[in-house]
Coordinates of C-alpha atoms and ligand atoms in Angstrom, one line a residue:
X1 CA 10.8 28.5 10.1
X2 CA 7.5 29.9 11.5
X3 CA 7.0 32.8 13.9
X4 CA 5.7 31.3 17.1
X5 CA 1.9 31.8 17.5
X6 CA -0.8 31.4 20.1
X7 CA -4.5 30.9 19.3
X8 CA -7.6 30.7 21.5
X9 CA -10.1 28.1 20.2
X10 CA -13.8 27.8 21.1
X11 CA -15.9 24.6 20.5
X12 CA -19.7 24.6 20.9
X13 CA -21.1 22.4 18.0
X14 CA -22.6 19.6 20.0
X15 CA -22.8 18.8 23.8
X16 CA -19.3 19.9 24.9
X17 CA -18.5 23.5 25.6
X18 CA -14.7 24.1 25.3
X19 CA -12.0 26.7 25.2
X20 CA -8.3 26.2 24.8
X21 CA -5.1 28.0 24.1
X22 CA -2.6 26.3 21.8
X23 CA 0.9 27.5 20.8
X24 CA 3.2 26.6 17.9
X25 CA 6.9 27.1 18.4
X26 CA 9.2 28.5 15.7
X27 CA 9.6 25.0 14.3
X28 CA 5.8 24.7 13.9
X29 CA 5.4 22.1 16.7
X30 CA 2.3 22.5 18.7
X31 CA 1.8 22.6 22.4
X32 CA -1.5 22.8 24.4
X33 CA -1.2 25.5 27.0
X34 CA -4.7 24.9 28.4
X35 CA -7.7 22.8 27.4
X36 CA -10.9 23.5 29.4
X37 CA -13.9 21.3 28.6
X38 CA -17.3 21.2 30.2
X39 CA -19.4 18.2 29.1
X40 CA -23.2 18.6 29.1
X41 CA -23.9 14.9 29.5
X42 CA -25.8 15.4 32.8
X43 CA -28.2 18.0 31.1
X44 CA -29.0 15.6 28.3
X45 CA -28.9 12.2 30.0
X46 CA -32.6 12.2 31.0
X47 CA -33.5 12.5 27.3
X48 CA -31.2 9.8 26.0
X49 CA -29.5 12.2 23.5
X50 CA -28.6 15.8 22.9
X51 CA -31.5 18.3 23.0
X52 CA -30.4 21.2 20.8
X53 CA -32.2 24.0 22.8
X54 CA -30.8 22.8 26.1
X55 CA -27.3 22.5 24.5
X56 CA -27.4 26.1 23.1
X57 CA -28.5 27.6 26.4
X58 CA -25.9 25.6 28.3
X59 CA -23.2 26.9 25.9
X60 CA -24.2 30.5 26.6
X61 CA -23.8 29.9 30.4
X62 CA -20.6 27.9 30.2
X63 CA -18.5 29.6 27.6
X64 CA -17.6 32.8 29.3
X65 CA -16.2 31.2 32.5
X66 CA -14.4 28.5 30.4
X67 CA -12.6 31.1 28.3
X68 CA -11.5 32.9 31.5
X69 CA -10.3 29.5 32.8
X70 CA -8.4 28.6 29.5
X71 CA -6.7 32.0 29.5
X72 CA -5.8 31.8 33.2
X73 CA -4.4 28.2 32.9
X74 CA -2.4 29.2 29.9
X75 CA -1.1 32.2 31.9
X76 CA -2.2 34.5 29.0
X77 CA -4.0 37.8 28.7
X78 CA -6.0 38.3 25.5
X79 CA -3.1 40.6 24.3
X80 CA -0.8 37.6 24.3
X81 CA -3.1 35.8 21.8
X82 CA -2.4 36.1 18.0
X83 CA -5.8 35.0 16.7
X84 CA -9.2 33.8 17.9
X85 CA -10.7 30.6 16.4
X86 CA -14.2 29.3 16.8
X87 CA -16.0 26.2 15.3
X88 CA -18.2 27.6 12.5
X89 CA -19.9 24.2 11.9
X90 CA -21.0 21.6 11.1
X91 CA -23.2 21.0 14.1
X92 CA -26.3 22.1 16.0
X93 CA -27.0 25.6 14.7
X94 CA -27.9 27.2 18.0
X95 CA -24.6 26.0 19.7
X96 CA -22.5 26.9 16.7
X97 CA -23.9 30.5 16.7
X98 CA -23.1 30.9 20.4
X99 CA -19.4 30.0 20.0
X100 CA -19.0 31.8 16.7
X101 CA -20.6 35.0 18.0
X102 CA -18.4 34.9 21.1
X103 CA -15.3 34.3 19.0
X104 CA -16.1 37.2 16.7
X105 CA -16.9 39.5 19.6
X106 CA -13.6 38.8 21.4
X107 CA -11.7 39.2 18.1
X108 CA -13.5 42.5 17.4
X109 CA -13.0 43.9 20.9
X110 CA -9.4 42.8 21.2
X111 CA -8.5 43.8 17.6
X112 CA -7.4 40.3 16.7
X113 CA -7.9 38.2 13.6
X114 CA -10.7 35.7 13.5
X115 CA -10.7 32.2 12.1
X116 CA -13.8 30.1 11.5
X117 CA -12.9 26.4 11.8
X118 CA -14.6 23.4 10.3
X119 CA -15.2 21.0 13.3
X120 CA -14.3 18.0 11.0
X121 CA -11.1 19.7 9.9
X122 CA -10.2 20.2 13.5
X123 CA -10.6 16.5 14.2
X124 CA -8.6 15.8 11.0
X125 CA -5.7 18.0 11.9
X126 CA -5.4 17.0 15.6
X127 CA -2.8 14.3 15.0
X128 CA -0.5 17.0 13.6
X129 CA -0.7 18.7 17.1
X130 CA -0.3 15.4 19.1
X131 CA 2.1 13.5 16.8
X132 CA 3.6 16.1 14.5
X133 CA 2.4 14.0 11.5
X134 CA 3.2 15.1 8.0
X135 CA 0.9 15.2 5.0
X136 CA -0.4 13.2 3.2
X137 CA -2.2 10.8 5.6
X138 CA -5.4 8.7 5.6
X139 CA -7.9 9.8 8.2
X140 CA -10.5 7.6 9.7
X141 CA -13.0 10.1 11.2
X142 CA -15.4 8.3 13.5
X143 CA -17.8 10.3 15.7
X144 CA -21.4 10.6 16.8
X145 CA -22.3 12.3 13.5
X146 CA -19.7 11.1 11.0
X147 CA -18.0 8.0 9.7
X148 CA -15.6 9.0 6.9
X149 CA -12.4 8.0 5.3
X150 CA -10.5 11.0 4.0
X151 CA -7.2 11.5 2.2
X152 CA -5.7 14.5 4.0
X153 CA -3.2 16.1 1.6
X154 CA -2.8 19.5 3.2
X155 CA -4.5 22.1 5.3
X156 CA -7.9 22.7 3.4
X157 CA -7.1 19.9 0.9
X158 CA -9.2 16.9 1.7
X159 CA -10.6 14.2 -0.5
X160 CA -13.4 12.2 1.0
X161 CA -13.0 8.6 -0.1
X162 CA -16.0 7.1 1.6
X163 CA -18.7 7.9 4.2
X164 CA -21.7 6.2 5.8
X165 CA -24.8 5.6 3.9
X166 CA -27.0 5.6 7.0
X167 CA -25.9 5.8 10.7
X168 CA -22.6 7.1 11.9
X169 CA -20.6 4.6 13.9
X170 CA -20.9 6.6 17.1
X171 CA -24.6 6.8 16.5
X172 CA -24.7 2.9 16.2
X173 CA -22.8 2.6 19.5
X174 CA -25.3 5.0 21.1
X175 CA -28.4 3.3 19.7
X176 CA -27.1 -0.2 20.6
X177 CA -26.5 1.0 24.1
X178 CA -29.9 2.6 24.4
X179 CA -31.7 -0.6 23.3
X180 CA -29.7 -2.6 25.8
X181 CA -30.7 -0.2 28.6
X182 CA -27.2 1.4 28.9
X183 CA -27.1 5.1 29.6
X184 CA -26.2 7.9 27.2
X185 CA -23.6 8.4 25.8
X186 CA -23.5 4.8 24.8
X187 CA -20.1 4.4 23.2
X188 CA -18.0 4.2 26.4
X189 CA -20.7 2.1 28.1
X190 CA -20.7 -0.5 25.3
X191 CA -16.9 -0.6 25.4
X192 CA -17.0 -1.1 29.2
X193 CA -19.7 -3.8 29.0
X194 CA -17.9 -5.6 26.2
X195 CA -14.8 -6.1 28.3
X196 CA -16.6 -8.9 30.2
X197 CA -18.4 -10.3 27.2
X198 CA -17.9 -13.0 24.6
X199 CA -17.4 -11.4 21.1
X200 CA -18.1 -14.7 19.4
X201 CA -21.5 -15.5 20.9
X202 CA -23.5 -13.6 18.3
X203 CA -22.5 -13.6 14.6
X204 CA -23.6 -10.1 13.7
X205 CA -23.4 -8.8 10.1
X206 CA -20.3 -6.8 8.9
X207 CA -22.1 -4.5 6.4
X208 CA -20.2 -3.3 3.3
X209 CA -17.1 -5.4 4.0
X210 CA -15.3 -6.6 0.8
X211 CA -16.6 -3.7 -1.3
X212 CA -14.2 -1.6 -3.4
X213 CA -15.4 1.8 -2.3
X214 CA -14.7 2.6 1.4
X215 CA -18.2 3.4 2.4
X216 CA -19.9 2.4 5.7
X217 CA -23.3 1.2 6.8
X218 CA -24.2 0.6 10.4
X219 CA -28.0 0.5 10.6
X220 CA -28.2 -3.2 9.7
X221 CA -25.8 -4.0 12.5
X222 CA -27.8 -2.0 15.0
X223 CA -31.0 -3.8 13.8
X224 CA -29.4 -7.2 14.2
X225 CA -28.5 -6.3 17.8
X226 CA -32.1 -5.3 18.5
X227 CA -33.5 -8.5 16.9
X228 CA -31.2 -10.7 18.9
X229 CA -31.9 -8.8 22.1
X230 CA -35.6 -9.2 21.6
X231 CA -35.2 -12.9 20.8
X232 CA -33.3 -13.7 24.0
X233 CA -35.2 -11.2 26.3
X234 CA -35.2 -10.8 29.3
X235 CA -31.5 -9.9 29.2
X236 CA -29.1 -10.9 31.9
X237 CA -25.9 -9.0 32.6
X238 CA -24.0 -11.7 30.7
X239 CA -26.4 -11.3 27.7
X240 CA -25.8 -7.5 27.6
X241 CA -22.0 -8.0 27.9
X242 CA -22.0 -10.6 25.1
X243 CA -24.2 -8.5 22.9
X244 CA -21.9 -5.5 23.4
X245 CA -18.8 -7.6 22.8
X246 CA -20.3 -9.1 19.6
X247 CA -21.5 -5.7 18.4
X248 CA -18.1 -4.1 19.0
X249 CA -16.3 -7.0 17.3
X250 CA -18.5 -6.5 14.2
X251 CA -17.9 -2.7 14.2
X252 CA -14.2 -3.1 14.6
X253 CA -14.1 -5.6 11.6
X254 CA -16.1 -3.1 9.5
X255 CA -13.8 -0.2 10.3
X256 CA -10.6 -2.2 9.6
X257 CA -12.0 -3.6 6.3
X258 CA -13.0 -0.1 5.2
X259 CA -9.6 1.3 6.0
X260 CA -8.0 -1.5 3.9
X261 CA -10.3 -0.5 1.0
X262 CA -9.3 3.1 1.3
X263 CA -5.6 2.2 1.4
X264 CA -6.0 0.1 -1.8
X265 CA -7.6 3.1 -3.5
X266 CA -4.7 5.3 -2.5
X267 CA -2.0 2.9 -3.4
X268 CA -1.8 4.3 -6.9
X269 CA -1.9 8.0 -5.8
X270 CA 1.1 10.1 -6.8
X271 CA 1.9 10.4 -3.1
X272 CA 0.4 7.5 -1.1
X273 CA -0.2 8.1 2.6
X274 CA 2.5 7.1 5.0
X275 CA 0.3 7.2 8.1
X276 CA -3.2 6.3 9.3
X277 CA -4.8 8.7 11.6
X278 CA -8.0 8.1 13.6
X279 CA -10.0 11.0 15.1
X280 CA -13.4 11.7 16.5
X281 CA -15.0 10.4 19.7
X282 CA -15.2 6.7 18.7
X283 CA -11.4 6.7 18.2
X284 CA -11.2 6.7 22.0
X285 CA -12.4 3.0 21.8
X286 CA -9.6 0.6 23.0
X287 CA -10.6 -2.3 20.7
X288 CA -10.7 0.0 17.7
X289 CA -7.3 1.5 18.6
X290 CA -5.7 -2.0 19.0
X291 CA -7.2 -3.2 15.7
X292 CA -5.9 -0.2 13.8
X293 CA -2.5 -0.8 15.5
X294 CA -2.5 -4.3 14.0
X295 CA -3.5 -3.0 10.6
X296 CA -0.7 -0.4 10.5
X297 CA 1.9 -2.9 11.6
X298 CA 0.8 -5.2 8.8
X299 CA 0.6 -2.4 6.2
X300 CA 3.9 -0.7 7.2
X301 CA 2.1 2.5 8.1
X302 CA 2.7 4.9 11.0
X303 CA -0.3 5.1 13.3
X304 CA -1.4 8.3 15.0
X305 CA -4.1 8.2 17.6
X306 CA -4.7 11.3 19.6
X307 CA -5.1 10.5 23.4
X308 CA -8.8 9.8 24.2
X309 CA -9.4 13.3 25.6
X310 CA -8.4 14.8 22.3
X311 CA -10.4 12.4 20.2
X312 CA -13.7 13.6 21.7
X313 CA -14.7 17.2 21.1
X314 CA -12.4 19.8 22.7
X315 CA -11.2 23.3 22.3
X316 CA -7.5 22.5 21.6
X317 CA -8.4 20.9 18.2
X318 CA -10.3 24.1 17.2
X319 CA -7.4 26.3 18.3
X320 CA -4.9 24.1 16.5
X321 CA -6.9 24.0 13.2
X322 CA -7.3 27.8 13.5
X323 CA -3.5 28.1 14.0
X324 CA -2.8 25.9 11.0
X325 CA -5.0 28.1 8.8
X326 CA -3.9 31.4 10.3
X327 CA -0.2 30.7 9.7
X328 CA -1.1 30.1 6.0
X329 CA -2.6 33.6 5.9
X330 CA -6.2 32.4 6.1
X331 CA -8.7 34.2 8.3
X332 CA -12.4 35.0 8.1
X333 CA -14.6 38.1 8.2
X334 CA -17.2 39.1 10.8
X335 CA -19.8 38.1 8.1
X336 CA -19.0 34.4 8.4
X337 CA -22.3 32.7 9.1
X338 CA -22.8 29.5 11.1
X339 CA -23.0 26.4 8.9
X340 CA -25.1 23.5 10.2
X341 CA -23.7 21.5 7.3
X342 CA -20.1 21.9 6.1
X343 CA -18.6 19.0 4.2
X344 CA -14.9 18.7 4.6
X345 CA -14.0 18.7 0.9
X346 CA -16.1 21.8 0.2
X347 CA -12.8 23.7 1.0
X348 CA -11.7 22.5 -2.5
X349 CA -14.5 24.6 -4.0
X350 CA -13.1 28.1 -4.7
X351 CA -16.5 29.6 -3.7
X352 CA -15.8 28.6 -0.1
X353 CA -12.4 30.0 0.2
X354 CA -11.9 32.8 2.8
X355 CA -15.6 33.8 3.2
X356 CA -18.9 32.2 4.0
Ligands
LIG401 O1 -16.4 13.5 18.3 P1 -17.4 13.4 19.4 O2 -17.0 13.7 20.8 O3 -18.7 14.2 19.1 C1 -19.2 14.4 17.8 O4 -20.0 13.5 17.4 O5 -18.7 15.3 17.1 O6 -18.0 11.9 19.4 C2 -19.0 11.4 20.2 C3 -19.4 10.0 19.9 C4 -20.6 9.4 20.6 O7 -21.4 8.7 19.7 C5 -19.9 8.5 21.7 O8 -20.8 7.4 22.0 C6 -18.7 8.0 20.9 O9 -18.2 9.1 20.2 N1 -17.7 7.4 21.8 C7 -17.3 6.1 21.8 C8 -16.4 6.0 22.8 N2 -16.2 7.2 23.4 C9 -17.0 8.1 22.8 N3 -17.7 5.1 21.0 C10 -17.1 3.9 21.2 N4 -16.2 3.7 22.2 C11 -15.8 4.7 23.0 N5 -14.9 4.5 24.0
LIG402 ZN1 -16.6 15.9 17.0

């Protein structure tokens, strides 16, 4: 039995500013009381990607009203909150500093404990909030900056099994979209265009498939899309749809094959995973969600997929990860410094425990 807890979480590592209040009841089950997100897509769209300086300034402007909104929607005063959590990295340093400083300032002023959260850990733990999943599980983390397969054994206990050797899968979606003339952010646009396309028209490569280690590579796939697009230019709407569908089919095959490789590696673990969990913005993709569903049915695994709004960056995931750490007695000091890089399994290194 746990004491029930409420945590305010702040997210500002990339192009979403977010604040949320999450509660865990006495049985440890999570509930989102509010989840306020402001996307900066409009600010960055003209540049075809996230501009760090614009992002940092936009976080400064957006955070304060978003925190007020999150508290009001949760019907909470700051006195009703047990701890303040903020993403401490990895991400764009200017944005991380904005959220982290705000989190520390609120904690200091209100006399509340402060928890610095690893953004990747927050994605990794989200299915415990949405689906009440038990450890251990296999995590497929697929976002704009990361493609990783991770054995999640407990809070702070992560073993990275494989990661990308070049582009992240979300980056490949974004780059493919850009070269096909689709607006930023590309992932949802590619998925939309692929709905009307023929996935078998172009036989794109499936890099790394068949390898024992569950690593990823996506830059060759993106290059193949560019070469094919150049070969058949000028592109009709049908060409774009077929290129998107064929690209997405290749990406799906790669992700499923790499999950299989990770499951093979974990089959001999003392406690093999009983669930596959997908997180990160790309996990919102319907074709990927369906393919993972088929894989889990075949492998006899439970599948946990957070709803699309909790796959992409949000404050609830930061609040929840903060809550999970806080109820284990973990918190951080005011000297915690923003970390542009913060690998998930660094938590296993005793030097990283507790303090920056
Ligand atoms: O986790 P996230 O919101 O931000 C970080 O990168 O941390 O992920 C954003 C990424 C972008 O690359 C975006 O294009 C991709 O997730 N994405 C998608 C979809 N929705 C978002 N990729 C494919 N299909 C989607 N439906
Ligand atoms: Zn993310």
